[in-house]
CSV table of C-alpha atoms and ligand atoms in Angstrom, one decimal:
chain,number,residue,atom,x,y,z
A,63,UNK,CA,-6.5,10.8,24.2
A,64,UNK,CA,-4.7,7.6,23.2
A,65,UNK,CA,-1.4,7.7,24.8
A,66,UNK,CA,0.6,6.6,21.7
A,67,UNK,CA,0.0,9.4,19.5
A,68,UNK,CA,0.4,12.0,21.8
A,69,UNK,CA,2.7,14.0,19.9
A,70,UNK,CA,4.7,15.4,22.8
A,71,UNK,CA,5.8,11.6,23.6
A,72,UNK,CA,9.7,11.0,22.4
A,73,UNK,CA,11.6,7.8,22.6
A,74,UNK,CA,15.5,7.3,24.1
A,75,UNK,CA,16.1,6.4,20.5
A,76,UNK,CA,16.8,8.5,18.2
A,77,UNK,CA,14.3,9.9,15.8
A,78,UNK,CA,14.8,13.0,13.0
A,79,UNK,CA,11.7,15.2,12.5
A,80,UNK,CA,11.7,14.0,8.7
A,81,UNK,CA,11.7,10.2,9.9
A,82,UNK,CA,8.7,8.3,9.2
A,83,UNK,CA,9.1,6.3,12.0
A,84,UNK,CA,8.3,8.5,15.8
A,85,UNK,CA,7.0,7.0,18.9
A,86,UNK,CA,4.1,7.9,17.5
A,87,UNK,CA,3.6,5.2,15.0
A,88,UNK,CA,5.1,2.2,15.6
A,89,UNK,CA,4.3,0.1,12.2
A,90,UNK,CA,4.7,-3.4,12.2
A,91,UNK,CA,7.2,-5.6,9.8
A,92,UNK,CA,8.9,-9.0,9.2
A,93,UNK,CA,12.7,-9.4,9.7
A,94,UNK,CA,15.6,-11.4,10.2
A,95,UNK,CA,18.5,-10.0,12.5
A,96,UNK,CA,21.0,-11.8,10.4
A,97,UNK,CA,20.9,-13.9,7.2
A,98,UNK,CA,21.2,-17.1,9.8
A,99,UNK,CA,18.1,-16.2,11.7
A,100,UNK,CA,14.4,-16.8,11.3
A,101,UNK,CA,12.0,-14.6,10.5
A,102,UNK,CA,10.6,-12.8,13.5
A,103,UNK,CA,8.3,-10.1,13.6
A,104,UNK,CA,9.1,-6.2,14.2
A,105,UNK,CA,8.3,-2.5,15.2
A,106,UNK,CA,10.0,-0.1,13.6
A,107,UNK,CA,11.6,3.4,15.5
A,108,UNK,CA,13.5,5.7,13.9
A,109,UNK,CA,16.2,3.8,11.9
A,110,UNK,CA,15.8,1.1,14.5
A,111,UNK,CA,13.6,-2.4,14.3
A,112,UNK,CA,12.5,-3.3,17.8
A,113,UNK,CA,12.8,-7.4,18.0
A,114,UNK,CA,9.4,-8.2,19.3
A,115,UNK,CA,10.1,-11.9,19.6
A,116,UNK,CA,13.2,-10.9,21.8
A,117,UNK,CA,10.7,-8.6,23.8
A,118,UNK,CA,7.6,-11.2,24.2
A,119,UNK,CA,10.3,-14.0,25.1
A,120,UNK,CA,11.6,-11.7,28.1
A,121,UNK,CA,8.3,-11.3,29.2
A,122,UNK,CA,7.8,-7.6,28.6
A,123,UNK,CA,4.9,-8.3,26.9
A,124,UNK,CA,2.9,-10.8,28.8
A,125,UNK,CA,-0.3,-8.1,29.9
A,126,UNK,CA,-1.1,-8.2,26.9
A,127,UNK,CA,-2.1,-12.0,27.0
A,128,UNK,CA,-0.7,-13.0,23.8
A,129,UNK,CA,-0.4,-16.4,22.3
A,130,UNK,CA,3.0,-17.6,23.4
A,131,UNK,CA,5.9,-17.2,20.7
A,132,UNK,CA,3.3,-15.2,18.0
A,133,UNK,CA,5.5,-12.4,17.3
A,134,UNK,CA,8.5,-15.9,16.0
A,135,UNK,CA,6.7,-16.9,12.7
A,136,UNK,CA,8.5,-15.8,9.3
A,137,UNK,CA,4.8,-13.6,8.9
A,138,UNK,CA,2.4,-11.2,11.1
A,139,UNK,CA,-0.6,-13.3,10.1
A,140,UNK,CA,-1.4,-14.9,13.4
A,141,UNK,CA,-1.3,-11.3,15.6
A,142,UNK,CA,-3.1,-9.4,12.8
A,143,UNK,CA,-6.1,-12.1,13.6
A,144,UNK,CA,-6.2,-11.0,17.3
A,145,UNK,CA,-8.8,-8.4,17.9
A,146,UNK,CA,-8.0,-5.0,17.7
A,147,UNK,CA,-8.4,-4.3,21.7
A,148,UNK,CA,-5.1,-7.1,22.0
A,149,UNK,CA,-3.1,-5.1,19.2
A,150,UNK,CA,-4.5,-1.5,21.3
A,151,UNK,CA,-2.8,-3.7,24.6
A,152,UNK,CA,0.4,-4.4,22.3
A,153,UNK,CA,0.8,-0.9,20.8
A,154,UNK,CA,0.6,0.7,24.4
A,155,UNK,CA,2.9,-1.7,26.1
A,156,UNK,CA,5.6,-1.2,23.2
A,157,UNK,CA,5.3,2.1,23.1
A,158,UNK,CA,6.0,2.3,26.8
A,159,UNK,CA,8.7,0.8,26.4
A,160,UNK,CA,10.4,2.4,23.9
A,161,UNK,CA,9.3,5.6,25.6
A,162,UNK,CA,12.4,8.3,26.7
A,163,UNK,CA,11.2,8.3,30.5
A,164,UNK,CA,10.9,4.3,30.8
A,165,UNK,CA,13.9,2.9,31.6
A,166,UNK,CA,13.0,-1.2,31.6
A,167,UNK,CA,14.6,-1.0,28.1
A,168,UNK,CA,16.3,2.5,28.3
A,169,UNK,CA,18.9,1.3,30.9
A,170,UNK,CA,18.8,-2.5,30.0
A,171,UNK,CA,22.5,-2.6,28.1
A,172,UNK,CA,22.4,-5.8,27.4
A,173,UNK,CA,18.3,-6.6,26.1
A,174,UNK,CA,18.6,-3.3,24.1
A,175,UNK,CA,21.7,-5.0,22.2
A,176,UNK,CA,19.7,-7.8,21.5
A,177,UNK,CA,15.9,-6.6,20.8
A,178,UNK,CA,16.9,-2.8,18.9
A,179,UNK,CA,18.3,-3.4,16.1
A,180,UNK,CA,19.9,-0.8,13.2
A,181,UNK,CA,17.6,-1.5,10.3
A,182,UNK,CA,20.1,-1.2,7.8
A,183,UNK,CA,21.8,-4.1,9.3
A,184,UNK,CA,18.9,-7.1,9.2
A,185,UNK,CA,17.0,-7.8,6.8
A,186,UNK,CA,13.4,-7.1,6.0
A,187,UNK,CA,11.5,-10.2,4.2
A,188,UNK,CA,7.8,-9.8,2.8
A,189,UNK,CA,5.7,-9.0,6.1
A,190,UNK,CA,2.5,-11.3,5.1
A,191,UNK,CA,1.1,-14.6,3.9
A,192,UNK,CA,-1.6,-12.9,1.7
A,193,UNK,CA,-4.4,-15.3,0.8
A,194,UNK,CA,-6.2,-12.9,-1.6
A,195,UNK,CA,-5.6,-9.5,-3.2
A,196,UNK,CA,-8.6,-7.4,-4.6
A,197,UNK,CA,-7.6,-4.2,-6.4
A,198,UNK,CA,-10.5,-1.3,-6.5
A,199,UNK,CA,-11.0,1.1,-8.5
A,200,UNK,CA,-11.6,4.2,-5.7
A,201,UNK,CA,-10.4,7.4,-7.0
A,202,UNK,CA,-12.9,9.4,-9.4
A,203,UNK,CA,-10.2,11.7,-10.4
A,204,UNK,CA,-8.5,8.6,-12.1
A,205,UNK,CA,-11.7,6.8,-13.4
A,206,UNK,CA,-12.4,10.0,-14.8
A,207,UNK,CA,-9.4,10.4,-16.8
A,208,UNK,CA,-8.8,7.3,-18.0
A,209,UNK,CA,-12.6,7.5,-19.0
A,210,UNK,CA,-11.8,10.6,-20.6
A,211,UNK,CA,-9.0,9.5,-22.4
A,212,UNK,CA,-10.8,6.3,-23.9
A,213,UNK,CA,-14.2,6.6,-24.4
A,214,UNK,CA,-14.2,10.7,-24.3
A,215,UNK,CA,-15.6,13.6,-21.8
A,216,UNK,CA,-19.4,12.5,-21.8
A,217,UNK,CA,-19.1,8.9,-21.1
A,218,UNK,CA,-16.0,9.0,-19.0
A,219,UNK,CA,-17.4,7.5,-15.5
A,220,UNK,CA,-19.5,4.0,-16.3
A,221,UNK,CA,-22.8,4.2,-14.9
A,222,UNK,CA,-22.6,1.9,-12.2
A,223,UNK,CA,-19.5,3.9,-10.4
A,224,UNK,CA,-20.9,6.3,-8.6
A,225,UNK,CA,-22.9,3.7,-6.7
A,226,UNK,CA,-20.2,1.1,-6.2
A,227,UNK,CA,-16.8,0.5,-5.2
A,228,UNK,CA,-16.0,-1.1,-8.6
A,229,UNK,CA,-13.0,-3.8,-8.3
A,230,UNK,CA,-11.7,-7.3,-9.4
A,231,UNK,CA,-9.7,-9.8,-7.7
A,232,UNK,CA,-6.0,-9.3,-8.3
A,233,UNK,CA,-3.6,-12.0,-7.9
A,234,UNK,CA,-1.8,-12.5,-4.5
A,235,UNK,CA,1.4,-14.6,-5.6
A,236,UNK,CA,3.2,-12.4,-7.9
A,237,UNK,CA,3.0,-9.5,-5.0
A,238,UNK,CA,6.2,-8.5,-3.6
A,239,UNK,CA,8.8,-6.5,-1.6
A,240,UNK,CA,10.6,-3.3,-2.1
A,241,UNK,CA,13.6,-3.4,-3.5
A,242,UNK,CA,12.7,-6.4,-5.7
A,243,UNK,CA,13.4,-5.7,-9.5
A,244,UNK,CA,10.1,-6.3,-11.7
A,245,UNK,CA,10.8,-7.7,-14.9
A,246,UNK,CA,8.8,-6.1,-18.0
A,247,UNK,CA,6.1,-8.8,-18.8
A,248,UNK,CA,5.7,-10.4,-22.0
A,249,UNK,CA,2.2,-10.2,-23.8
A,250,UNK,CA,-0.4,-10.5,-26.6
A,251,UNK,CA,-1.8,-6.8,-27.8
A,252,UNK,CA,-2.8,-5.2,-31.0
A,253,UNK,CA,-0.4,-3.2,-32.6
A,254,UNK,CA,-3.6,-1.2,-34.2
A,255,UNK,CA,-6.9,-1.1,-34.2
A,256,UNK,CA,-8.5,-3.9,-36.5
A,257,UNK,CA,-5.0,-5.6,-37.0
A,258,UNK,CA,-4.2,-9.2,-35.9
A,259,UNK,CA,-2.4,-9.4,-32.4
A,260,UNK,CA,1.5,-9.8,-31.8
A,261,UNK,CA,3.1,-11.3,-29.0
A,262,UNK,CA,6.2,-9.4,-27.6
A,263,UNK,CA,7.5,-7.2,-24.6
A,264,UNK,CA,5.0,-5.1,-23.0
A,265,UNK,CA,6.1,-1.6,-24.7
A,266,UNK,CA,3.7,0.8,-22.2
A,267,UNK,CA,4.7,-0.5,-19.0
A,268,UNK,CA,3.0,1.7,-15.6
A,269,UNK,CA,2.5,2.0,-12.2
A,270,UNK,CA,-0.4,2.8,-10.0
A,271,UNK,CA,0.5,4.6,-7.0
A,272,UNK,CA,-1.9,2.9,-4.3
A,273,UNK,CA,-2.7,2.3,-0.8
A,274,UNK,CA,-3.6,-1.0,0.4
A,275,UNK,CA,-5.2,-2.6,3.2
A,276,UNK,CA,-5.0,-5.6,5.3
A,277,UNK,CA,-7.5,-7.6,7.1
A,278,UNK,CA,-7.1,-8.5,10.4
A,279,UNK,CA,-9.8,-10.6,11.6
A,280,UNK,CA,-11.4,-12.1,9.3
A,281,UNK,CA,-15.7,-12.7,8.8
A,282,UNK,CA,-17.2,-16.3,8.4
A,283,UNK,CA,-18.8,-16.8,4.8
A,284,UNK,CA,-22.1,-16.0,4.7
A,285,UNK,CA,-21.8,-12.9,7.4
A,286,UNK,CA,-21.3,-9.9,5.6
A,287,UNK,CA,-19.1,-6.9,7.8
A,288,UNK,CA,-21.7,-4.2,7.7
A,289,UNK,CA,-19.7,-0.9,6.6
A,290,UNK,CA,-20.1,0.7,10.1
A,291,UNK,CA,-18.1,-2.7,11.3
A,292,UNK,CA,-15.3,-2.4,8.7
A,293,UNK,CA,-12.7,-0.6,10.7
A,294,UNK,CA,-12.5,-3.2,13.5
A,295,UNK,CA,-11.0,-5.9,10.5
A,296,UNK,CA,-8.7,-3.6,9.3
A,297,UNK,CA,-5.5,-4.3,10.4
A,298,UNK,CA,-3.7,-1.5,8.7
A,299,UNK,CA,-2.3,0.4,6.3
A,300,UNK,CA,0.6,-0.5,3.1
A,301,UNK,CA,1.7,1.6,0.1
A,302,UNK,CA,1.2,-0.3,-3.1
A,303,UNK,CA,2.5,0.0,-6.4
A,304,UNK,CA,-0.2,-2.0,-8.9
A,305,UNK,CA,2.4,-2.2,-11.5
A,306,UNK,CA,0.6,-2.0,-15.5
A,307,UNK,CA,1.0,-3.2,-18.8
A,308,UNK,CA,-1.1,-0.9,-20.5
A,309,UNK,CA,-1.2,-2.4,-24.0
A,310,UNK,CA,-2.0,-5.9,-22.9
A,311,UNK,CA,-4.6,-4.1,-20.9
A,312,UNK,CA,-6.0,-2.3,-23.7
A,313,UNK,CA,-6.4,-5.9,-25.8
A,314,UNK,CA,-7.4,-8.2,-23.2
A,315,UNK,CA,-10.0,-6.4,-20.9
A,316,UNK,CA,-13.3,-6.8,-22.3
A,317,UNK,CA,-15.5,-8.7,-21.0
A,318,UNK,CA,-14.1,-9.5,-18.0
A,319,UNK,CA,-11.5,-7.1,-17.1
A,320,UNK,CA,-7.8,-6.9,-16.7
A,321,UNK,CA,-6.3,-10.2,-16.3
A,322,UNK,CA,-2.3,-10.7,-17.7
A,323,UNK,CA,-2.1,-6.9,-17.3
A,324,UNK,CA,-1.9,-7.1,-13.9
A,325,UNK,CA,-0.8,-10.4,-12.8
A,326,UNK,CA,2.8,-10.3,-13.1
A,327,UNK,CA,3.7,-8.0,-10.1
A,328,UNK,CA,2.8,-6.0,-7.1
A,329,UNK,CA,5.1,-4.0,-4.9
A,330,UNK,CA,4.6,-3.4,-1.2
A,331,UNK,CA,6.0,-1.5,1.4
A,332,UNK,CA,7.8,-3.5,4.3
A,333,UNK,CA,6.1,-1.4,6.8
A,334,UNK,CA,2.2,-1.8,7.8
A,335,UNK,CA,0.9,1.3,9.7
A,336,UNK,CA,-1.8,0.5,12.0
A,337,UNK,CA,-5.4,2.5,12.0
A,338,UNK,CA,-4.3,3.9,15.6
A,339,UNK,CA,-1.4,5.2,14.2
A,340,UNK,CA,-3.2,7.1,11.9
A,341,UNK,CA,-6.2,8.4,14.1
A,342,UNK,CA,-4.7,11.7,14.3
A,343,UNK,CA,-4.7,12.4,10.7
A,344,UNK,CA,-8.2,11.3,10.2
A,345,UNK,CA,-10.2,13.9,8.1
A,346,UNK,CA,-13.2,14.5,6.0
A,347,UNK,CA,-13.7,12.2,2.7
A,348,UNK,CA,-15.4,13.5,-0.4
A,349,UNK,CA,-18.9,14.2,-0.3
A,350,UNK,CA,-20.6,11.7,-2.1
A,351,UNK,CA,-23.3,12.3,-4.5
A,352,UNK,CA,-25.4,10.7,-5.6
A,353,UNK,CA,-26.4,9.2,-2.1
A,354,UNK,CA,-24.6,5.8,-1.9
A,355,UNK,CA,-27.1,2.5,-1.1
A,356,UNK,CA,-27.9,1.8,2.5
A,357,UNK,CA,-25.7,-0.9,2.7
A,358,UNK,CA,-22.3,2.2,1.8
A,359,UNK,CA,-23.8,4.6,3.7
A,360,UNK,CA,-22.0,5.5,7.1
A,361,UNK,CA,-22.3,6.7,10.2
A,362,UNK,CA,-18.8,8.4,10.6
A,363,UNK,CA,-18.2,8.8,7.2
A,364,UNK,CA,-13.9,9.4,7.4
A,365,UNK,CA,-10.9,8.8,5.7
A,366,UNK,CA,-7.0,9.8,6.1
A,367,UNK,CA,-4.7,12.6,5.2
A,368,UNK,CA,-2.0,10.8,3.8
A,369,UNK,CA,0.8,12.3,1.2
A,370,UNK,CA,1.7,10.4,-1.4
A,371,UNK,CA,4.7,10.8,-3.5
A,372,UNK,CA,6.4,9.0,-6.8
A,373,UNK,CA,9.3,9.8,-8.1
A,374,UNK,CA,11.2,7.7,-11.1
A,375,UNK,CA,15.1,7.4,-11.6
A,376,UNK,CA,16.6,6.9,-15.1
A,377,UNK,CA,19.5,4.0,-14.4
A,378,UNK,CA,22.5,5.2,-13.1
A,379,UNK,CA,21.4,8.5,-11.9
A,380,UNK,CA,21.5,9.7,-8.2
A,381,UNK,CA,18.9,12.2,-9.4
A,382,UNK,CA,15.0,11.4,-10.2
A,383,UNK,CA,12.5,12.8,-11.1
A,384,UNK,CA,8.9,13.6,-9.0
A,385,UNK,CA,6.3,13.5,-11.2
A,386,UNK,CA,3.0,13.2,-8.9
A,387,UNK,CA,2.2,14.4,-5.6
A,388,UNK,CA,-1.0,13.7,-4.3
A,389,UNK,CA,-3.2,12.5,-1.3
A,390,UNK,CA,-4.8,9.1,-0.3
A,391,UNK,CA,-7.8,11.8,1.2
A,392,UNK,CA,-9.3,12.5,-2.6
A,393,UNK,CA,-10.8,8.4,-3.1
A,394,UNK,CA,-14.2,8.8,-3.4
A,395,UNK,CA,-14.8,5.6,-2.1
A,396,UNK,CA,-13.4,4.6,2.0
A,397,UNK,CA,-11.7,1.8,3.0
A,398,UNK,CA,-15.1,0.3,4.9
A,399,UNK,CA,-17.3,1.1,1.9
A,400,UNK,CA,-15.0,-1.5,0.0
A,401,UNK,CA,-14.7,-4.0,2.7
A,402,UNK,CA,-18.7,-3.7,3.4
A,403,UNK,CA,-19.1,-4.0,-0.5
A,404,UNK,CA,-16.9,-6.3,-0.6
A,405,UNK,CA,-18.1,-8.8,1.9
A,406,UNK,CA,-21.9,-7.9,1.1
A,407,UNK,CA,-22.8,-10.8,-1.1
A,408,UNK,CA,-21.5,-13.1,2.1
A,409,UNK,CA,-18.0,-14.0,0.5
A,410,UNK,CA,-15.6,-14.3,3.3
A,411,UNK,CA,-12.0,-12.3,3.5
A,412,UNK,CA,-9.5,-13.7,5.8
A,413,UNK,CA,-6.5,-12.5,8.1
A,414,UNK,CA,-3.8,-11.1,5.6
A,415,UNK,CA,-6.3,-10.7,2.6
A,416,UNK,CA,-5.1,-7.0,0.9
A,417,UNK,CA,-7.5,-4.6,-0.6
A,418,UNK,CA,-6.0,-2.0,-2.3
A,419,UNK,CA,-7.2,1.5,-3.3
A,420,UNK,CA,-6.8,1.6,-7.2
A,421,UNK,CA,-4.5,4.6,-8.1
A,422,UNK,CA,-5.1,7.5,-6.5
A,423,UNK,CA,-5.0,10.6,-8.0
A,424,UNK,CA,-5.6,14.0,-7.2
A,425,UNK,CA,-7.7,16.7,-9.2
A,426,UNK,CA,-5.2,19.0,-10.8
A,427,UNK,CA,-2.0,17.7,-13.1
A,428,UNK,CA,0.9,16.7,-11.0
A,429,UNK,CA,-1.3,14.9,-8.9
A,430,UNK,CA,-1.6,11.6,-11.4
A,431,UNK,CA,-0.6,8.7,-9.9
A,432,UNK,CA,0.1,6.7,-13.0
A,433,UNK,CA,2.4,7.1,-16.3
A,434,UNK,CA,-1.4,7.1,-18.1
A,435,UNK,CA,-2.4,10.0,-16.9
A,436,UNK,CA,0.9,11.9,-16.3
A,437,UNK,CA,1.6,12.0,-19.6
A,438,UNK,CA,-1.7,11.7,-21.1
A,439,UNK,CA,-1.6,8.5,-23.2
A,440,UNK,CA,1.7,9.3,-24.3
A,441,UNK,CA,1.1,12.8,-25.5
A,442,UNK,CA,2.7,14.8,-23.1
A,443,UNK,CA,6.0,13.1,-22.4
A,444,UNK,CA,8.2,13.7,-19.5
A,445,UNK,CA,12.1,14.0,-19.3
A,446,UNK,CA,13.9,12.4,-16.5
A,447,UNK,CA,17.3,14.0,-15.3
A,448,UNK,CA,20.0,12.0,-17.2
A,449,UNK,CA,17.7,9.6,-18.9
A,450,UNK,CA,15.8,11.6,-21.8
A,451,UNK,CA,12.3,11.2,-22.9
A,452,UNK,CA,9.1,8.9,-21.4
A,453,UNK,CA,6.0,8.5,-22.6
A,454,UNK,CA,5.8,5.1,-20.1
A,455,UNK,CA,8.4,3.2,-18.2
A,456,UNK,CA,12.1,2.3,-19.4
A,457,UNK,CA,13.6,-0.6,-18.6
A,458,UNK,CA,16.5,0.2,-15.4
A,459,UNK,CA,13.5,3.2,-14.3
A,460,UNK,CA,13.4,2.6,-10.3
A,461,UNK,CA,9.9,4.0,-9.6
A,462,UNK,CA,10.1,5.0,-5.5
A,463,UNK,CA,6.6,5.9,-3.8
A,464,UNK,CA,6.4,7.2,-0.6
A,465,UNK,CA,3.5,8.2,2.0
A,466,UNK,CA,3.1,10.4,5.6
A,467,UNK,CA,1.0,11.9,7.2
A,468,UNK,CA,2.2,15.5,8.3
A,469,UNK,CA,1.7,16.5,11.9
A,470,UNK,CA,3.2,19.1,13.7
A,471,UNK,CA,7.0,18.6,13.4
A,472,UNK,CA,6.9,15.1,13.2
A,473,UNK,CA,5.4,12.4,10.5
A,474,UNK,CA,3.8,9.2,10.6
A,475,UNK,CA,4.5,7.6,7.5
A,476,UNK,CA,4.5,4.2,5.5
A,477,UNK,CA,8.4,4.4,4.0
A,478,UNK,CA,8.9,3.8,0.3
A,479,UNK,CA,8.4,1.2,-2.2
A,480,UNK,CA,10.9,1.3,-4.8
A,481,UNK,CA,11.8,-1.2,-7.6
A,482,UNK,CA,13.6,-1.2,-10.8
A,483,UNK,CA,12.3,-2.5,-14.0
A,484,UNK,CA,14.3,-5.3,-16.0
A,485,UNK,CA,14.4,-6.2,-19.2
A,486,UNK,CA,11.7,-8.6,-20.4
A,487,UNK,CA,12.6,-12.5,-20.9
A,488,UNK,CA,10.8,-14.2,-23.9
A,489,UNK,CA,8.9,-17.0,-22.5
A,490,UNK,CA,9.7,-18.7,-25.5
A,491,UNK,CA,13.8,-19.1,-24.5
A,492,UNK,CA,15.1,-16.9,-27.3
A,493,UNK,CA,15.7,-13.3,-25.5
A,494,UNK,CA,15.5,-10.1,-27.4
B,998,CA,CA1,-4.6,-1.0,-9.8
């Protein structure tokens, strides 16, 4: 068995059973120990960040046979393009270290002062230059209620998706951290079918609970990453929240798909949870019928047991409201079935690229993962503690997602991302 996910390991520091953050995984983010300092990169334990410049620079590191000084750039970018046996080498070493029977660090006073560090007193920046975003479309539990909802029961999956990961290629700029407010977009739509369009304030504003992934190494163009290949350029694992604007969507998709609707902002996760991390929790993925092409079909066909969570806040309450729980193991279509698709026609992803899942819901009701389908179009509404009615988002909502995987008394998880919406600014200067 892999040492670092033996779940008997512990660390000196210390973890509750409800953490996300045990020995056991060990996800990697970007940080700066005070407001003066660069950027470094980071492991997180418990409520702890482990300084892995600090640690590389005092040599703890060096079996690994890492590039000097790569854990001291503002993003993780040039270890995620190491192969996955140097980030295996990493993981072990930091692991041992931060194990409850090594002492190196354990007894080291003065290097634990300097390299473990309270998260709630650095702060955590945006954890990857990402070159490219591509958002899928994965989960036929959503496909099939949206289809449902807009072109009714017998025509609700398109042909082609059953035999393809169906996605588009998002926009990478406008994604961004946790905690970071989104501000409602502006837009054109059509107030009713057959009537001219207005321009105004997105009024059915949504997120997508999704997981995303990031690529590690990357493949040359022109060499596609055959889908029994996939895993070894995955570097791992974010939660994502695609946020929506359903009414510009609904007047500016056809032909080519959604294009303002999404482009105004993506929430991630600080926190990227490695594929070795999540080996325990590995499990079956739906069976898929029909047969896919060759090209999707896969030897170990697997995905992940991961929980996934959303819960939205009315402004200035403590108290929110859950409205979907559901699990990343119902997409119909895996991680290496998108990356293989993906890279099949030769086009080339690099180190940092993020795929993400498309919203993930589950088969029965309360396992939606977007405002769409939780409340049907708008015709089942929803009423958040303190904050009255929704049919979609309000502006001061904080939506907060979170993900783990469940073992057995401990968790490996992803944290949450969590943002608030704000009001929307009229491009044109004259606010409403
Ligand atoms: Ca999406």
């Amino acid at each position: 068995m892999d040492p670092t996910v033996d779940p008997s390991a512990e660390s000196f520091v210390p973890v509750s059973p409800d953490s996300h953050f045990p020995i056991q995984n060990l996800p990697y983010g970007v940080f700066s120990p005070t407001p003066q300092d660069e950027p470094r990169a980071g492991v997180r334990i418990g409520d702890h960040v482990l300084d892995l410049a600090v640690i590389q620079n005092s040599g703890l590191l060096d079996s690994a046979g890492l590039p000097e000084g790569i854990f001291s750039y503002p993003v993780l970018n040039p270890f995620m393009e190491l192969d996955r046996d140097q980030h295996r080498i990493t993981r072990l070493l930091i692991h041992g270290l931060l194990r409850k029977d090594e002492s190196t660090l354990r007894d080291d006073a003065v290097l634990r002062g300097r390299a473990l560090l309270p998260v709630d007193s650095v702060t955590l920046q945006f954890p990857v230059g990402i070159p490219d975003y591509t958002d899928f479309y994965s989960s036929k539990e959503h496909a099939t209620n949206v289809g449902i909802m807009f072109r009714g029961k017998d025509n609700a999956l398109m042909p082609n998706w059953l035999h393809l990961p169906v996605g588009y290629h998002g926009r990478a700029s406008s994604i961004i951290l946790s905690g970071q407010p989104v501000i409602r977009p502006y837009g054109q739509t059509q107030p009713a079918e057959g009537e001219p369009p207005v321009f105004g304030p997105c009024r059915l504003m949504d997120f997508e609970l999704e997981m995303g992934f990031f690529v590690g190494a990357g493949n040359a163009q022109g060499h596609p990453v055959g889908v029994n290949d996939a895993d070894g350029h995955i570097f791992g694992l974010v939660l994502v929240n695609d946020w929506s604007a359903r009414d510009i969507q609904k007047w500016e998709y056809q032909p080519l798909g959604p294009f303002n609707a999404k482009n105004f902002a993506t929430s991630i996760a600080p926190w990227i949870v490695t594929l070795d991390a999540l080996a325990p929790f590995r499990c079956d993925a739906p069976v898929q019928d029909p047969e896919p092409l060759d090209y999707l079909k896969e030897s170990n066909r697997g995905t992940y047991d991961i929980n996934l969570e959303v819960e939205i806040t009315a402004e200035g309450q403590n108290e929110g409201l859950r409205v979907c729980e559901s699990n990343f193991k119902h997409l119909y279509w895996t991680m290496a079935q998108q990356l293989a698709h993906h890279t099949s026609t030769g086009c080339n992803l690099n180190t940092g690229d993020m795929l993400a899942s498309g919203t993930i819901s589950g088969p029965e009701k309360g396992s939606y993962g977007s405002m769409l389908e939780i409340t049907w179009r708008g015709t089942e509404p929803i009423t958040l503690p303190g904050g009255g009615e929704r049919k979609f988002l309000a502006d001061g909502d904080t939506v907060t997602m979170s993900a783990w995987c469940q073992g057995d008394g401990y968790r490996v998880g992803f944290g949450e991302v969590a943002s608030m919406i704000l009001p929307a600014r009229d491009p044109q200067g004259t606010e409403t």
